[in-house]
Coordinates of C-alpha atoms in Angstrom, one line a residue:
X1 CA -23.5 26.3 44.6
X2 CA -26.7 25.0 43.1
X3 CA -26.0 21.5 44.4
X4 CA -25.3 23.0 47.8
X5 CA -28.6 24.8 47.9
X6 CA -30.5 21.8 46.8
X7 CA -28.9 19.6 49.3
X8 CA -29.8 22.2 52.1
X9 CA -33.4 22.2 50.8
X10 CA -33.7 18.4 50.8
X11 CA -32.1 18.0 54.2
X12 CA -34.2 20.8 55.8
X13 CA -36.2 19.9 59.0
X14 CA -39.5 21.8 59.4
X15 CA -39.1 21.5 63.2
X16 CA -35.5 22.8 63.3
X17 CA -34.9 26.4 62.1
X18 CA -31.2 25.7 62.2
X19 CA -31.6 23.4 59.2
X20 CA -33.6 25.8 57.0
X21 CA -32.3 27.1 53.7
X22 CA -31.7 30.7 54.3
X23 CA -29.4 33.2 52.7
X24 CA -27.1 33.5 55.7
X25 CA -26.9 29.7 56.2
X26 CA -26.2 29.2 52.5
X27 CA -23.5 31.8 52.2
X28 CA -21.8 30.4 55.3
X29 CA -21.8 26.8 54.1
X30 CA -20.6 27.8 50.6
X31 CA -17.7 29.7 52.2
X32 CA -16.8 27.1 54.7
X33 CA -16.6 24.5 52.0
X34 CA -14.4 26.9 49.8
X35 CA -16.9 26.8 46.9
X36 CA -17.0 30.6 46.6
X37 CA -16.8 33.8 48.7
X38 CA -19.7 35.0 50.8
X39 CA -20.3 37.8 48.4
X40 CA -20.5 35.5 45.4
X41 CA -22.9 33.2 47.2
X42 CA -25.1 36.1 48.1
X43 CA -25.1 37.3 44.6
X44 CA -25.9 33.8 43.4
X45 CA -29.0 33.6 45.7
X46 CA -30.2 36.9 44.4
X47 CA -29.8 35.8 40.8
X48 CA -31.8 32.5 41.7
X49 CA -34.6 34.7 43.1
X50 CA -34.6 37.1 40.3
X51 CA -34.9 34.3 37.7
X52 CA -37.5 32.4 39.7
X53 CA -35.2 29.5 40.3
X54 CA -35.8 29.9 44.0
X55 CA -38.4 31.5 46.1
X56 CA -39.3 32.5 49.5
X57 CA -41.3 29.9 51.5
X58 CA -44.9 31.1 51.9
X59 CA -45.7 31.6 55.5
X60 CA -42.1 31.2 56.6
X61 CA -40.4 32.9 59.4
X62 CA -40.3 36.6 58.5
X63 CA -37.1 37.1 60.4
X64 CA -35.0 34.4 58.6
X65 CA -36.9 34.3 55.2
X66 CA -36.4 30.6 54.4
X67 CA -36.0 29.7 50.7
X68 CA -36.9 26.8 48.5
X69 CA -36.3 25.8 44.8
X70 CA -39.4 26.4 42.7
X71 CA -41.2 23.4 41.3
X72 CA -39.8 24.1 37.8
X73 CA -36.3 23.9 39.3
X74 CA -37.0 20.6 40.8
X75 CA -38.4 19.4 37.5
X76 CA -35.2 20.6 35.7
X77 CA -33.0 18.9 38.2
X78 CA -34.8 15.7 37.9
X79 CA -34.0 15.8 34.1
X80 CA -30.3 16.3 35.2
X81 CA -30.4 13.2 37.3
X82 CA -32.2 11.1 34.6
X83 CA -29.7 12.2 32.1
X84 CA -26.8 11.1 34.2
X85 CA -28.3 7.8 35.1
X86 CA -29.2 7.1 31.5
X87 CA -25.5 7.9 30.6
X88 CA -24.3 5.5 33.2
X89 CA -26.7 2.7 32.0
X90 CA -25.3 3.2 28.4
X91 CA -21.8 2.7 29.7
X92 CA -22.4 -0.6 31.5
X93 CA -25.9 -1.8 30.4
X94 CA -27.2 -1.2 33.9
X95 CA -30.9 -0.4 35.0
X96 CA -30.4 2.6 37.2
X97 CA -32.8 4.8 35.4
X98 CA -35.6 2.3 35.5
X99 CA -35.1 1.6 39.2
X100 CA -35.1 5.4 39.9
X101 CA -38.2 6.0 38.0
X102 CA -39.9 3.4 40.1
X103 CA -39.0 5.5 43.2
X104 CA -38.8 9.2 42.1
X105 CA -39.3 10.1 45.8
X106 CA -35.8 9.0 46.3
X107 CA -34.5 12.3 44.8
X108 CA -34.6 13.9 48.2
X109 CA -32.1 11.2 49.4
X110 CA -30.1 11.0 46.3
X111 CA -29.3 14.7 45.6
X112 CA -27.6 15.4 48.9
X113 CA -25.4 12.5 48.5
X114 CA -24.4 13.7 45.0
X115 CA -23.7 17.1 46.5
X116 CA -21.5 15.6 49.2
X117 CA -19.6 13.7 46.6
X118 CA -19.1 16.6 44.3
X119 CA -17.8 18.7 47.2
X120 CA -15.3 15.8 48.1
X121 CA -14.2 15.2 44.5
X122 CA -10.8 16.8 43.7
X123 CA -11.1 16.4 39.9
X124 CA -14.4 18.2 40.1
X125 CA -13.3 20.8 42.6
X126 CA -9.9 21.4 41.2
X127 CA -10.0 20.9 37.4
X128 CA -7.1 21.9 35.2
X129 CA -6.5 25.3 33.8
X130 CA -8.8 25.4 30.6
X131 CA -11.8 23.8 32.3
X132 CA -11.4 26.3 35.2
X133 CA -11.3 29.2 32.7
X134 CA -14.7 28.3 31.4
X135 CA -16.4 27.1 34.6
X136 CA -16.5 30.6 36.0
X137 CA -18.1 31.9 32.8
X138 CA -21.9 32.3 32.8
X139 CA -23.1 29.0 31.2
X140 CA -19.5 28.0 31.0
X141 CA -20.4 24.3 31.5
X142 CA -22.8 24.6 28.5
X143 CA -20.1 26.3 26.4
X144 CA -17.8 23.3 26.9
X145 CA -20.7 20.8 26.5
X146 CA -21.5 22.4 23.2
X147 CA -17.8 22.3 22.0
X148 CA -17.4 18.7 23.0
X149 CA -20.7 17.5 21.7
X150 CA -19.8 18.6 18.2
X151 CA -16.7 16.4 18.1
X152 CA -16.6 13.4 15.9
X153 CA -15.5 10.4 18.1
X154 CA -13.3 9.2 15.3
X155 CA -11.3 12.4 15.7
X156 CA -10.9 12.2 19.5
X157 CA -7.3 11.0 19.3
X158 CA -6.1 13.9 17.2
X159 CA -3.9 16.7 18.8
X160 CA -6.3 19.3 17.3
X161 CA -9.8 18.0 17.4
X162 CA -12.3 19.8 15.1
X163 CA -15.5 21.0 16.6
X164 CA -18.9 22.2 14.9
X165 CA -18.3 25.8 15.9
X166 CA -17.3 28.3 13.2
X167 CA -18.8 31.7 14.1
X168 CA -18.3 33.1 17.7
X169 CA -21.2 35.4 17.1
X170 CA -23.5 32.5 16.3
X171 CA -22.0 30.5 19.2
X172 CA -22.8 33.3 21.6
X173 CA -26.2 33.8 20.2
X174 CA -27.1 30.0 20.6
X175 CA -26.0 30.2 24.3
X176 CA -27.6 33.5 25.0
X177 CA -24.1 35.0 26.1
X178 CA -22.3 38.2 25.5
X179 CA -20.3 37.9 22.4
X180 CA -17.6 40.2 23.9
X181 CA -17.4 38.1 27.1
X182 CA -17.4 34.8 25.3
X183 CA -14.8 36.1 22.8
X184 CA -12.6 37.2 25.6
X185 CA -12.6 33.7 27.2
X186 CA -12.0 32.0 24.0
X187 CA -9.0 34.3 23.2
X188 CA -7.5 33.3 26.7
X189 CA -8.1 29.7 25.9
X190 CA -6.4 30.2 22.5
X191 CA -3.4 31.8 24.2
X192 CA -3.2 28.6 26.5
X193 CA -3.1 26.5 23.3
X194 CA -6.5 24.8 24.3
X195 CA -8.5 26.0 21.2
X196 CA -7.7 27.4 17.9
X197 CA -9.0 27.7 14.2
X198 CA -8.3 25.5 11.3
X199 CA -8.1 28.6 9.2
X200 CA -8.9 32.3 9.7
X201 CA -10.0 33.0 13.3
X202 CA -13.8 33.3 13.5
X203 CA -14.2 32.1 9.9
X204 CA -13.2 28.5 10.0
X205 CA -13.8 25.5 12.2
X206 CA -12.7 25.8 15.8
X207 CA -10.6 23.1 17.2
X208 CA -9.9 22.0 20.8
X209 CA -6.6 20.4 21.9
X210 CA -6.4 16.9 22.9
X211 CA -5.3 18.1 26.5
X212 CA -8.5 20.2 26.9
X213 CA -10.6 17.3 25.6
X214 CA -8.9 15.0 28.3
X215 CA -9.6 17.7 31.0
X216 CA -13.2 17.7 30.1
X217 CA -13.5 14.0 30.0
X218 CA -11.8 13.6 33.4
X219 CA -14.2 15.9 35.1
X220 CA -17.2 14.2 33.4
X221 CA -16.0 10.8 34.5
X222 CA -15.4 12.0 38.1
X223 CA -18.9 13.5 38.1
X224 CA -20.5 10.3 36.7
X225 CA -18.7 8.3 39.5
X226 CA -20.1 10.5 42.1
X227 CA -23.6 10.1 40.8
X228 CA -23.0 6.3 40.6
X229 CA -21.8 6.1 44.1
X230 CA -24.7 8.1 45.3
X231 CA -27.2 5.9 43.5
X232 CA -25.6 2.7 45.0
X233 CA -26.1 4.2 48.4
X234 CA -29.8 4.8 47.7
X235 CA -30.5 1.8 45.7
X236 CA -28.4 -1.1 46.9
X237 CA -28.5 -4.2 44.7
X238 CA -30.8 -7.1 45.8
X239 CA -29.2 -9.8 47.8
X240 CA -27.4 -12.1 45.5
X241 CA -27.0 -9.3 42.8
X242 CA -23.8 -7.8 41.5

């Protein structure tokens, strides 16, 4: 939903009210693209306004109340873009990040293409069971990122891959999540055979299954491919280049 909102912001036309980012337009687009229900989209916007991630446009039409991301939100999303471009460069030795930093104004063109790609990506839109379980948890993506970031690459081929997590309470505290809510999700994942404990539950190292690891990596690869394709559309290689 965040990508949908950002793409609407960057595609806005000050001279065309039909292209403004408003609550009604956002909820309708989210619903039509089967991202979430209208009620969920409406609640999402209220959360964005509450936490100063979005704001009403000063001097905007009082009837439609157009919205926009705050400058801090744009700054954070710029960090998201640079992190993904840096990752792609590490994979193939490219120079995407350097080229982007020379033209940061291209963010307004790049982000909507990323949003379109994510909406059209089946691996991103329809991940497997355990990934889906976490993605609807508040900060669920960060939960998975934290689990996977603590894995030793040398252990990635194991059926039960050790992570760096031991205490659910500490894990919840690091992520500013409800211990009860996080614990419930972890219990469901444990019942699916996607996570477990090398010893006593909650008092030993947590492991993730090889299947869950592959689910996560499949989604990340698909997301990176979307970012790469959007980048190529915005920054075509010079004539005679690869």
